[in-house]
Amino acid sequence: MEKTKESWIQRIEKMHPYQTMMYLGMFGSGLIFLFLTVAFLASGTGYFEQYGHKIPKAFILSTFVILYSGYTVSNLLVYFNEENLEKLRSTLILTAVLGVVFTVLQFFGWRELSMMGVDFRGLPSGSFLYVLSGIHIFHLLGVLVFSGIMLVQYTQNSKSEIHKLLMLTNPFEKMRIRLFTTYWHFMDLIWLILFLVFVLIF
């Protein structure tokens, strides 16, 4: 007997509430970035031509940082499946550190913009640069807080072999890591799109 194909509504109904919340959050965030990017492009980007295509170096460096973090976060599920808590913890720490470095570089990027004469109080097109990157930082800080919670739990569980085994065989924990990884990649993608837009207008 052939199985009938599930509709997308049925698939959503079968999702864990955390999955549903995250995907809805990603959808909402994606719309916010889309509307702001369209508004930014419509605000008159010709204003930036006077800066000779000098995109802030900190933005370029931060792009490499977040790309590397995308690689490190991809290894979390690998180490979980291998039941290697030590590597799982160290990779989570490295990913979080890269996220912090990216955030710090964004502030340096703002400083470079300000030194070029592009400030938040100037033309709308200049203000949008700060708003778009600032909202991205806000979203990234949220996932960084979550990584801190996970790290504390992993540290506590590593002190007991029983707790360690229970955690590494828990389907819920695997789902949580998958959601964390997916959201981190989503943040990577959002920044890459923003960066390409910034490159085009400078």
Backbone as a chain_set.jsonl record, in Angstrom:
{"seq": "MEKTKESWIQRIEKMHPYQTMMYLGMFGSGLIFLFLTVAFLASGTGYFEQYGHKIPKAFILSTFVILYSGYTVSNLLVYFNEENLEKLRSTLILTAVLGVVFTVLQFFGWRELSMMGVDFRGLPSGSFLYVLSGIHIFHLLGVLVFSGIMLVQYTQNSKSEIHKLLMLTNPFEKMRIRLFTTYWHFMDLIWLILFLVFVLIF", "coords": {"N": [[0.846, -1.2, 0.0], [0.617, 2.167, -0.929], [2.191, 4.979, 0.535], [0.65, 7.992, 1.426], [1.536, 11.264, 0.404], [2.769, 13.595, 2.738], [1.318, 16.697, 3.62], [2.601, 20.099, 3.721], [1.585, 21.341, 5.933], [0.961, 19.248, 7.646], [3.508, 18.319, 8.127], [4.572, 20.452, 9.553], [2.974, 20.314, 11.819], [3.958, 18.011, 12.983], [6.405, 18.755, 13.854], [8.779, 19.506, 16.475], [7.973, 21.805, 19.088], [10.078, 23.67, 19.52], [11.429, 23.596, 17.099], [9.476, 24.599, 15.375], [9.153, 27.197, 16.424], [11.724, 28.242, 15.948], [11.952, 28.165, 13.126], [9.836, 29.819, 12.4], [10.756, 32.147, 13.578], [13.08, 32.576, 12.06], [11.912, 33.014, 9.578], [10.476, 35.372, 10.093], [12.609, 37.082, 10.789], [14.022, 37.034, 8.401], [12.236, 38.397, 6.725], [12.295, 40.928, 7.897], [14.976, 41.719, 7.418], [14.884, 41.657, 4.64], [12.986, 43.694, 3.968], [14.268, 45.937, 5.093], [16.634, 45.961, 3.63], [15.702, 46.42, 1.04], [14.589, 48.947, 1.464], [16.91, 50.311, 2.096], [18.356, 50.194, -0.351], [16.606, 51.647, -1.875], [16.87, 54.129, -0.831], [18.771, 55.679, -1.979], [21.698, 55.043, -2.936], [23.772, 56.19, -4.276], [25.131, 58.045, -2.906], [27.357, 56.94, -1.728], [29.356, 56.775, -3.6], [31.319, 58.697, -3.576], [33.199, 57.769, -1.81], [34.998, 56.173, -3.051], [34.729, 53.353, -3.412], [35.536, 52.132, -1.03], [35.029, 49.884, 1.049], [34.57, 49.231, 4.512], [37.431, 47.806, 6.049], [37.232, 46.188, 8.256], [34.736, 45.02, 7.962], [35.226, 43.333, 5.828], [37.136, 41.589, 6.931], [35.618, 40.53, 9.028], [33.812, 39.05, 7.591], [35.293, 36.867, 6.652], [35.792, 35.723, 9.116], [33.214, 34.955, 10.034], [32.557, 33.142, 8.062], [34.386, 31.121, 8.571], [33.466, 30.377, 11.07], [31.124, 29.204, 10.319], [32.041, 26.834, 9.31], [33.16, 25.632, 11.617], [30.916, 25.362, 13.289], [29.497, 23.48, 11.922], [30.712, 21.136, 12.612], [29.785, 20.403, 15.079], [27.563, 18.626, 15.264], [28.74, 16.399, 14.181], [30.683, 15.662, 16.096], [28.963, 15.187, 18.192], [27.569, 12.939, 17.297], [29.689, 11.194, 17.29], [29.993, 10.894, 19.924], [31.793, 12.418, 21.355], [32.434, 14.355, 23.742], [34.366, 16.174, 24.633], [35.552, 17.294, 22.306], [33.247, 18.349, 21.264], [32.585, 20.336, 23.125], [34.903, 22.008, 22.954], [34.777, 22.824, 20.301], [32.365, 24.18, 20.286], [33.042, 26.283, 21.979], [35.041, 27.528, 20.412], [33.49, 28.313, 18.211], [31.745, 30.13, 19.426], [33.587, 32.056, 20.297], [34.535, 32.979, 17.837], [32.174, 34.146, 16.986], [32.011, 36.26, 18.805], [34.332, 37.679, 18.106], [33.627, 38.398, 15.512], [31.509, 40.155, 16.112], [32.873, 42.203, 17.505], [34.503, 43.134, 15.444], [32.568, 44.234, 13.825], [31.91, 46.559, 15.201], [34.312, 47.929, 14.895], [34.117, 48.253, 12.176], [31.994, 50.053, 12.053], [33.269, 52.216, 13.184], [35.158, 52.794, 11.211], [33.425, 53.566, 9.165], [32.371, 55.876, 10.299], [34.658, 57.471, 10.406], [35.013, 57.899, 7.729], [33.044, 59.607, 7.247], [30.496, 58.705, 7.117], [27.846, 58.618, 9.008], [25.504, 57.732, 11.657], [23.616, 59.66, 11.967], [23.425, 60.957, 9.622], [22.626, 61.005, 6.148], [19.756, 59.006, 5.163], [20.548, 56.663, 3.761], [23.092, 56.182, 4.758], [22.52, 55.74, 7.433], [21.135, 53.349, 7.311], [23.123, 51.448, 6.925], [24.241, 51.114, 9.453], [21.962, 50.292, 10.854], [21.198, 47.864, 9.582], [23.506, 46.192, 9.948], [23.595, 46.361, 12.696], [21.178, 45.162, 13.58], [21.685, 42.615, 12.719], [23.83, 41.941, 14.395], [22.448, 41.966, 16.828], [20.743, 39.737, 16.545], [22.7, 37.764, 16.354], [23.891, 37.926, 18.864], [21.906, 36.831, 20.424], [21.992, 34.09, 19.726], [24.53, 33.588, 20.613], [24.255, 33.8, 23.374], [22.684, 31.552, 23.797], [24.55, 29.607, 23.066], [26.271, 29.858, 25.196], [24.686, 28.895, 27.297], [24.406, 26.223, 26.499], [27.079, 25.444, 26.678], [27.611, 25.632, 29.429], [25.938, 23.589, 30.368], [27.1, 21.369, 29.089], [29.576, 21.333, 30.315], [28.876, 20.785, 32.964], [27.722, 18.222, 32.644], [29.908, 16.788, 31.818], [31.263, 16.088, 34.074], [30.266, 13.821, 35.135], [30.094, 10.478, 34.228], [27.754, 9.089, 33.764], [25.8, 11.107, 33.386], [26.947, 12.265, 31.19], [26.761, 10.214, 29.272], [23.98, 9.955, 29.118], [23.303, 12.441, 28.058], [24.609, 12.43, 25.553], [23.227, 10.504, 24.227], [20.748, 11.405, 23.957], [17.965, 12.179, 22.084], [16.725, 14.675, 22.006], [18.765, 16.466, 22.637], [20.367, 16.193, 20.41], [18.665, 17.236, 18.472], [18.58, 19.838, 19.385], [21.189, 20.729, 18.957], [21.238, 20.561, 16.202], [19.346, 22.515, 15.536], [20.621, 24.772, 16.562], [22.886, 24.84, 14.919], [21.669, 25.183, 12.405], [20.468, 27.719, 12.724], [22.725, 29.265, 13.136], [24.017, 29.051, 10.657], [22.099, 30.34, 9.193], [22.383, 32.96, 10.116], [24.956, 33.388, 9.15], [24.427, 33.339, 6.375], [22.688, 35.548, 6.102], [24.443, 37.654, 6.759], [26.335, 37.409, 4.673], [24.774, 38.057, 2.451], [24.113, 40.718, 3.11], [26.704, 41.78, 3.132], [27.456, 41.495, 0.443], [25.644, 43.262, -0.69], [26.575, 45.646, 0.462], [29.089, 45.738, -0.724], [28.394, 46.157, -3.372], [27.311, 48.714, -3.313], [29.34, 50.436, -2.528]], "CA": [[0.0, 0.0, 0.0], [1.433, 3.366, -1.05], [1.997, 6.001, 1.559], [0.269, 9.287, 0.87], [2.494, 12.317, 0.72], [2.333, 14.517, 3.789], [1.282, 18.112, 3.237], [3.529, 20.901, 4.521], [0.919, 21.631, 7.209], [1.131, 18.052, 8.478], [4.918, 18.292, 8.532], [4.735, 21.467, 10.602], [2.306, 19.805, 13.021], [4.794, 16.971, 13.574], [7.646, 19.352, 14.353], [8.894, 19.874, 17.887], [7.68, 23.246, 19.25], [11.302, 24.459, 19.364], [11.689, 23.702, 15.666], [8.473, 25.506, 14.813], [9.481, 28.547, 16.865], [12.938, 28.706, 15.286], [11.681, 28.414, 11.703], [9.003, 31.028, 12.327], [11.65, 33.255, 13.894], [13.933, 32.787, 10.892], [11.066, 33.601, 8.541], [10.223, 36.753, 10.483], [13.87, 37.825, 10.683], [14.32, 37.169, 6.98], [11.387, 39.46, 6.188], [12.81, 42.207, 8.412], [16.187, 42.054, 6.658], [14.496, 41.911, 3.251], [12.357, 45.014, 3.886], [15.27, 46.959, 5.38], [17.58, 46.011, 2.514], [15.012, 47.094, -0.06], [14.494, 50.363, 1.844], [18.273, 50.837, 1.999], [18.677, 50.37, -1.767], [15.713, 52.675, -2.419], [17.147, 55.422, -0.182], [19.74, 56.451, -2.759], [23.04, 54.585, -2.571], [24.783, 56.951, -5.02], [25.825, 58.844, -1.888], [28.597, 56.284, -1.32], [30.335, 56.773, -4.681], [32.398, 59.616, -3.236], [34.188, 57.116, -0.96], [35.931, 55.409, -3.868], [34.594, 51.901, -3.245], [36.323, 51.704, 0.137], [34.222, 49.239, 2.072], [35.391, 49.067, 5.723], [38.258, 46.593, 6.09], [36.728, 45.346, 9.347], [33.627, 44.246, 7.405], [35.826, 42.271, 5.006], [37.742, 40.623, 7.854], [34.548, 39.858, 9.772], [33.183, 38.089, 6.679], [36.121, 35.654, 6.717], [35.596, 35.144, 10.45], [31.919, 34.281, 10.145], [32.611, 31.994, 7.168], [35.095, 30.06, 9.291], [32.577, 29.913, 12.141], [30.164, 28.308, 9.684], [32.701, 25.525, 9.225], [33.31, 25.045, 12.956], [29.615, 24.983, 13.843], [29.064, 22.274, 11.213], [31.34, 19.976, 13.243], [29.147, 20.091, 16.357], [26.749, 17.42, 15.124], [29.68, 15.297, 13.916], [31.26, 15.242, 17.384], [27.883, 14.63, 19.01], [27.342, 11.573, 16.799], [30.851, 10.401, 17.699], [29.934, 10.887, 21.395], [33.041, 13.036, 21.815], [32.006, 15.564, 24.445], [35.486, 17.11, 24.731], [35.632, 18.023, 21.042], [31.987, 19.09, 21.146], [32.738, 21.54, 23.962], [35.952, 22.892, 22.431], [34.293, 23.394, 19.041], [31.342, 25.162, 20.647], [33.769, 27.448, 22.496], [35.674, 28.187, 19.268], [32.432, 28.952, 17.424], [31.278, 31.299, 20.184], [34.672, 33.054, 20.253], [34.486, 33.562, 16.494], [31.008, 35.02, 16.973], [32.38, 37.47, 19.553], [35.301, 38.4, 17.263], [32.839, 38.995, 14.431], [30.772, 41.283, 16.687], [33.841, 43.276, 17.775], [34.907, 43.677, 14.143], [31.47, 45.065, 13.326], [32.061, 47.868, 15.829], [35.436, 48.569, 14.203], [33.585, 48.655, 10.874], [31.238, 51.283, 12.282], [34.247, 53.286, 13.412], [35.695, 53.145, 9.894], [32.377, 54.312, 8.464], [32.301, 57.2, 10.912], [35.861, 58.211, 9.997], [34.827, 58.247, 6.323], [31.995, 60.616, 7.173], [29.184, 58.046, 7.066], [27.414, 58.424, 10.39], [24.116, 57.305, 11.86], [22.719, 60.813, 11.94], [23.48, 61.577, 8.298], [21.593, 60.624, 5.19], [19.119, 57.708, 5.444], [21.33, 55.554, 3.207], [24.184, 55.906, 5.694], [21.94, 55.195, 8.661], [20.733, 51.957, 7.063], [24.298, 50.585, 7.104], [24.332, 50.834, 10.885], [20.76, 49.568, 11.276], [21.257, 46.493, 9.073], [24.55, 45.43, 10.645], [23.236, 46.34, 14.116], [20.148, 44.143, 13.786], [22.354, 41.322, 12.556], [24.563, 41.716, 15.651], [21.443, 41.657, 17.857], [20.349, 38.337, 16.346], [23.851, 36.913, 16.648], [24.08, 37.916, 20.322], [20.922, 35.889, 20.955], [22.493, 32.727, 19.556], [25.718, 33.482, 21.459], [23.748, 33.523, 24.723], [22.272, 30.15, 23.775], [25.767, 28.791, 23.064], [26.777, 29.896, 26.571], [23.844, 27.975, 28.084], [24.798, 24.877, 26.108], [28.429, 25.191, 27.187], [27.491, 25.382, 30.88], [25.344, 22.259, 30.526], [28.087, 20.372, 28.681], [30.613, 21.313, 31.359], [28.305, 20.079, 34.112], [27.535, 16.816, 32.302], [31.208, 16.138, 31.631], [31.782, 15.688, 35.38], [29.696, 12.517, 35.474], [30.016, 9.603, 33.062], [26.343, 8.743, 33.552], [25.158, 12.284, 32.791], [27.564, 12.426, 29.872], [26.164, 9.206, 28.394], [22.566, 10.299, 28.932], [23.212, 13.598, 27.174], [25.072, 12.086, 24.208], [22.261, 9.576, 23.609], [19.441, 12.056, 24.058], [17.522, 12.724, 20.787], [16.401, 16.096, 22.169], [20.022, 17.221, 22.565], [20.777, 16.165, 18.995], [17.808, 18.191, 17.785], [18.969, 21.18, 19.819], [22.425, 21.065, 18.25], [20.873, 20.77, 14.802], [18.689, 23.817, 15.461], [21.664, 25.771, 16.797], [23.688, 24.875, 13.699], [20.85, 25.769, 11.333], [20.298, 29.154, 12.952], [24.03, 29.916, 12.941], [24.197, 29.14, 9.206], [21.166, 31.372, 8.743], [23.041, 34.224, 10.408], [26.046, 33.484, 8.17], [23.841, 33.672, 5.076], [22.186, 36.925, 6.167], [25.574, 38.581, 6.683], [26.919, 37.336, 3.334], [23.902, 38.84, 1.57], [24.322, 42.125, 3.451], [28.047, 42.156, 2.712], [27.43, 41.642, -1.015], [24.926, 44.513, -0.955], [27.494, 46.722, 0.818], [30.152, 45.765, -1.748], [27.827, 46.715, -4.596], [27.002, 50.157, -3.213], [30.548, 51.229, -2.285]], "C": [[0.882, 1.251, 0.0], [1.107, 4.36, 0.054], [1.639, 7.318, 0.883], [1.272, 10.331, 1.315], [1.928, 13.26, 1.777], [2.32, 15.939, 3.238], [2.235, 18.883, 4.134], [2.924, 21.263, 5.874], [1.09, 20.454, 8.174], [2.575, 17.948, 8.983], [5.188, 19.281, 9.662], [4.134, 20.971, 11.915], [3.155, 18.759, 13.745], [6.104, 17.511, 14.154], [7.594, 19.548, 15.86], [8.608, 21.371, 18.004], [8.908, 24.142, 19.083], [11.634, 24.662, 17.89], [10.741, 24.702, 15.017], [8.801, 26.953, 15.156], [10.694, 29.092, 16.121], [12.677, 29.039, 13.819], [10.794, 29.644, 11.506], [9.84, 32.273, 12.602], [12.557, 33.599, 12.723], [13.159, 33.455, 9.76], [10.81, 35.079, 8.83], [11.465, 37.617, 10.348], [14.241, 38.058, 9.224], [13.511, 38.285, 6.332], [11.876, 40.833, 6.64], [14.032, 42.644, 7.611], [15.853, 42.379, 5.204], [13.924, 43.323, 3.095], [13.381, 46.125, 4.108], [16.277, 47.09, 4.239], [16.967, 46.724, 1.315], [14.915, 48.593, 0.218], [15.854, 51.044, 1.718], [18.634, 51.13, 0.545], [17.83, 51.476, -2.397], [16.027, 54.068, -1.87], [18.178, 56.266, -0.936], [21.161, 56.124, -2.384], [24.147, 55.294, -3.339], [25.629, 57.819, -4.101], [27.199, 58.271, -1.557], [29.696, 56.32, -2.389], [31.536, 57.663, -4.373], [33.488, 58.97, -2.379], [35.097, 56.148, -1.714], [35.91, 53.913, -3.641], [35.453, 51.37, -2.093], [35.407, 51.121, 1.211], [35.093, 49.035, 3.306], [36.14, 47.737, 5.751], [37.769, 45.629, 7.175], [35.561, 44.491, 8.878], [34.158, 43.077, 6.571], [36.388, 41.177, 5.901], [36.677, 39.837, 8.605], [33.833, 38.822, 8.906], [33.962, 36.775, 6.673], [35.93, 34.93, 8.05], [34.293, 34.364, 10.522], [31.826, 33.084, 9.186], [33.309, 30.816, 7.849], [34.233, 29.5, 10.417], [31.506, 28.984, 11.589], [30.726, 26.904, 9.534], [32.781, 24.855, 10.599], [31.97, 24.578, 13.516], [29.082, 23.717, 13.17], [29.613, 21.007, 11.859], [30.66, 19.558, 14.551], [28.37, 18.781, 16.289], [27.632, 16.192, 14.873], [30.232, 14.76, 15.229], [30.199, 14.679, 18.323], [27.625, 13.186, 18.604], [28.485, 10.638, 17.172], [30.92, 10.236, 19.219], [31.241, 11.399, 21.995], [32.714, 14.385, 22.45], [33.111, 16.611, 24.507], [35.594, 17.961, 23.461], [34.376, 18.858, 20.809], [32.082, 20.401, 21.911], [33.738, 22.513, 23.365], [35.514, 23.556, 21.123], [33.211, 24.427, 19.293], [31.991, 26.44, 21.172], [34.385, 28.233, 21.348], [34.641, 28.934, 18.426], [31.936, 30.215, 18.112], [32.318, 32.415, 20.162], [34.692, 33.75, 18.894], [33.293, 34.507, 16.355], [31.282, 36.333, 17.688], [33.353, 38.324, 18.739], [34.583, 39.104, 16.12], [32.121, 40.251, 14.93], [31.692, 42.471, 16.941], [34.276, 43.946, 16.469], [33.818, 44.56, 13.538], [31.555, 46.467, 13.917], [33.233, 48.64, 15.223], [34.994, 49.046, 12.818], [32.779, 49.943, 10.987], [32.176, 52.472, 12.48], [34.85, 53.754, 12.086], [34.686, 53.964, 9.096], [32.301, 55.747, 8.974], [33.48, 58.071, 10.487], [35.786, 58.638, 8.532], [33.766, 59.335, 6.154], [30.603, 60.039, 7.049], [28.748, 57.794, 8.505], [25.924, 58.13, 10.466], [23.134, 58.457, 11.709], [22.687, 61.509, 10.587], [22.314, 61.186, 7.416], [21.007, 59.251, 5.524], [19.928, 56.522, 4.936], [22.484, 55.181, 4.113], [23.671, 55.266, 6.971], [21.577, 53.725, 8.505], [21.904, 50.992, 7.223], [24.42, 50.157, 8.559], [23.15, 49.982, 11.353], [20.834, 48.098, 10.852], [22.298, 45.655, 9.808], [24.233, 45.322, 12.134], [22.19, 45.288, 14.436], [20.747, 42.753, 13.645], [23.132, 40.96, 13.821], [23.604, 41.299, 16.756], [21.005, 40.203, 17.752], [21.488, 37.384, 16.714], [24.101, 36.824, 18.151], [23.113, 36.937, 20.983], [21.417, 34.459, 20.869], [23.773, 32.513, 20.358], [25.331, 33.187, 22.911], [23.342, 32.052, 24.827], [23.481, 29.219, 23.788], [26.388, 28.751, 24.458], [26.01, 28.945, 27.475], [24.231, 26.533, 27.791], [26.161, 24.507, 26.705], [28.42, 24.879, 28.68], [26.95, 23.977, 31.124], [26.334, 21.157, 30.154], [29.187, 20.221, 29.735], [30.123, 20.543, 32.58], [28.182, 18.583, 33.842], [28.854, 16.068, 32.14], [31.799, 15.629, 32.942], [31.282, 14.313, 35.815], [29.556, 11.681, 34.205], [28.575, 9.23, 32.735], [25.604, 9.883, 32.862], [25.67, 12.523, 31.371], [26.923, 11.466, 28.868], [24.704, 9.532, 28.09], [22.404, 11.457, 27.955], [23.545, 13.231, 25.732], [24.166, 11.078, 23.493], [20.843, 10.137, 23.619], [19.043, 12.671, 22.708], [17.204, 14.217, 20.855], [17.656, 16.943, 22.045], [20.532, 17.285, 21.124], [19.958, 17.172, 18.194], [18.224, 19.617, 18.122], [20.246, 21.642, 19.114], [22.133, 21.352, 16.784], [20.22, 22.133, 14.605], [19.7, 24.943, 15.628], [22.501, 25.958, 15.532], [22.939, 25.546, 12.554], [20.726, 27.272, 11.492], [21.611, 29.9, 12.732], [24.303, 30.085, 11.445], [23.274, 30.204, 8.611], [21.757, 32.759, 8.964], [24.225, 34.465, 9.465], [25.508, 33.971, 6.826], [23.349, 35.115, 5.035], [23.341, 37.907, 6.027], [26.193, 38.572, 5.286], [26.099, 38.142, 2.335], [24.095, 40.332, 1.82], [25.68, 42.612, 2.954], [28.104, 42.371, 1.201], [26.716, 42.923, -1.408], [25.841, 45.705, -0.666], [28.594, 46.874, -0.233], [29.631, 46.442, -3.018], [27.62, 48.22, -4.519], [28.236, 51.016, -2.962], [31.367, 51.367, -3.561]], "O": [[1.784, 1.38, 0.827], [-0.043, 4.558, 0.447], [2.254, 7.706, -0.111], [1.787, 10.299, 2.433], [0.767, 13.666, 1.716], [3.208, 16.329, 2.48], [2.637, 18.388, 5.187], [3.648, 21.468, 6.848], [1.333, 20.644, 9.366], [2.822, 17.54, 10.118], [5.929, 18.989, 10.601], [4.704, 21.178, 12.987], [3.085, 18.633, 14.968], [6.82, 16.799, 14.859], [6.527, 19.73, 16.446], [8.966, 22.133, 17.106], [8.795, 25.251, 18.562], [12.061, 25.74, 17.476], [11.152, 25.54, 14.214], [8.739, 27.832, 14.296], [10.708, 30.251, 15.708], [13.126, 30.074, 13.325], [10.982, 30.411, 10.562], [9.669, 33.31, 11.962], [12.779, 34.773, 12.427], [13.672, 34.339, 9.075], [10.911, 35.926, 7.943], [11.397, 38.743, 9.855], [14.711, 39.133, 8.854], [14.024, 39.029, 5.496], [11.871, 41.786, 5.861], [14.119, 43.793, 7.176], [16.46, 43.267, 4.606], [14.327, 44.062, 2.197], [13.371, 47.134, 3.402], [16.721, 48.193, 3.919], [17.624, 47.53, 0.657], [15.129, 49.412, -0.676], [15.949, 52.195, 1.293], [19.162, 52.201, 0.242], [18.268, 52.156, -3.325], [15.518, 55.068, -2.377], [18.428, 57.418, -0.581], [21.777, 56.843, -1.597], [25.327, 55.043, -3.096], [26.71, 58.271, -4.478], [28.102, 59.004, -1.155], [30.835, 55.94, -2.118], [32.641, 57.41, -4.853], [34.572, 59.533, -2.226], [35.866, 55.401, -1.109], [36.957, 53.266, -3.672], [36.025, 50.283, -2.185], [35.057, 51.805, 2.173], [36.266, 48.691, 3.16], [35.559, 46.679, 5.509], [37.878, 44.411, 7.032], [35.402, 43.359, 9.336], [33.61, 41.975, 6.606], [36.155, 39.99, 5.67], [36.808, 38.629, 8.8], [33.31, 37.833, 9.42], [33.368, 35.697, 6.688], [35.908, 33.701, 8.11], [34.268, 33.237, 11.016], [31.103, 32.125, 9.459], [32.884, 29.668, 7.722], [34.26, 28.3, 10.69], [31.031, 28.088, 12.287], [29.998, 25.915, 9.617], [32.505, 23.663, 10.733], [31.891, 23.523, 14.145], [28.31, 22.969, 13.77], [29.051, 19.926, 11.681], [30.932, 18.476, 15.072], [28.51, 17.927, 17.165], [27.306, 15.086, 15.302], [30.249, 13.55, 15.453], [30.484, 13.809, 19.146], [27.48, 12.312, 19.458], [28.281, 9.437, 17.349], [31.787, 9.534, 19.739], [31.725, 10.886, 23.004], [32.717, 15.418, 21.781], [32.831, 17.808, 24.442], [35.711, 19.185, 23.529], [34.439, 19.941, 20.227], [31.702, 21.455, 21.399], [33.463, 23.71, 23.275], [35.843, 24.715, 20.87], [33.141, 25.439, 18.595], [31.55, 27.544, 20.854], [34.274, 29.458, 21.302], [34.889, 30.054, 17.981], [31.731, 31.245, 17.469], [31.969, 33.587, 20.023], [34.848, 34.968, 18.816], [33.384, 35.539, 15.691], [30.845, 37.394, 17.241], [33.217, 39.546, 18.686], [34.884, 40.253, 15.796], [32.121, 41.283, 14.259], [31.342, 43.61, 16.633], [34.401, 45.169, 16.4], [34.113, 45.518, 12.824], [31.304, 47.452, 13.223], [33.16, 49.858, 15.057], [35.429, 50.095, 12.342], [32.867, 50.817, 10.126], [31.913, 53.579, 12.011], [35.03, 54.952, 11.863], [35.048, 54.936, 8.432], [32.184, 56.697, 8.201], [33.319, 59.266, 10.24], [36.417, 59.617, 8.135], [33.606, 59.908, 5.075], [29.632, 60.78, 6.893], [29.229, 56.861, 9.148], [25.189, 58.259, 9.487], [21.968, 58.256, 11.367], [22.011, 62.524, 10.417], [21.177, 61.054, 7.869], [21.697, 58.417, 6.11], [19.993, 55.487, 5.599], [22.827, 54.005, 4.233], [24.301, 54.365, 7.525], [21.696, 52.947, 9.451], [21.707, 49.842, 7.614], [24.67, 48.989, 8.858], [23.321, 49.061, 12.152], [20.569, 47.2, 11.651], [22.009, 44.54, 10.24], [24.557, 44.319, 12.768], [22.295, 44.595, 15.448], [20.366, 41.827, 14.361], [23.1, 39.813, 14.268], [23.901, 40.39, 17.532], [20.905, 39.512, 18.765], [21.261, 36.331, 17.311], [24.481, 35.767, 18.657], [23.452, 36.293, 21.976], [21.283, 33.694, 21.824], [24.077, 31.385, 20.745], [26.004, 32.414, 23.593], [23.626, 31.391, 25.827], [23.456, 28.171, 24.434], [26.963, 27.739, 24.858], [26.598, 28.269, 28.318], [24.368, 25.718, 28.703], [26.358, 23.388, 27.177], [29.126, 23.983, 29.143], [27.45, 23.258, 31.989], [26.4, 20.128, 30.826], [29.66, 19.117, 30.004], [30.861, 19.747, 33.16], [28.5, 17.767, 34.706], [28.905, 14.85, 32.308], [32.733, 14.827, 32.93], [31.815, 13.718, 36.752], [28.966, 12.13, 33.222], [28.218, 9.074, 31.567], [24.88, 9.673, 31.889], [24.924, 12.929, 30.48], [26.584, 11.859, 27.752], [24.25, 9.403, 26.953], [21.492, 11.463, 27.128], [22.861, 13.657, 24.801], [24.324, 10.833, 22.297], [19.875, 9.435, 23.327], [19.712, 13.589, 22.235], [17.392, 14.939, 19.877], [17.633, 18.009, 21.43], [21.06, 18.306, 20.684], [20.495, 17.877, 17.34], [18.222, 20.495, 17.26], [20.364, 22.803, 18.723], [22.706, 22.269, 16.194], [20.501, 22.827, 13.628], [19.643, 25.948, 14.92], [22.788, 27.083, 15.124], [23.496, 26.368, 11.827], [20.862, 28.019, 10.523], [21.622, 31.016, 12.213], [24.766, 31.14, 11.014], [23.63, 30.88, 7.646], [21.646, 33.631, 8.102], [24.47, 35.593, 9.036], [26.055, 34.891, 6.218], [23.567, 35.822, 4.051], [23.248, 38.877, 5.275], [26.544, 39.632, 4.767], [26.653, 38.828, 1.476], [24.224, 41.117, 0.88], [25.796, 43.716, 2.421], [28.731, 43.321, 0.732], [27.127, 43.599, -2.351], [25.885, 46.66, -1.441], [28.982, 47.988, -0.587], [30.35, 47.209, -3.658], [27.735, 48.923, -5.523], [28.178, 52.228, -3.169], [32.421, 52.003, -3.552]]}, "num_chains": 1, "name": "protein.A"}
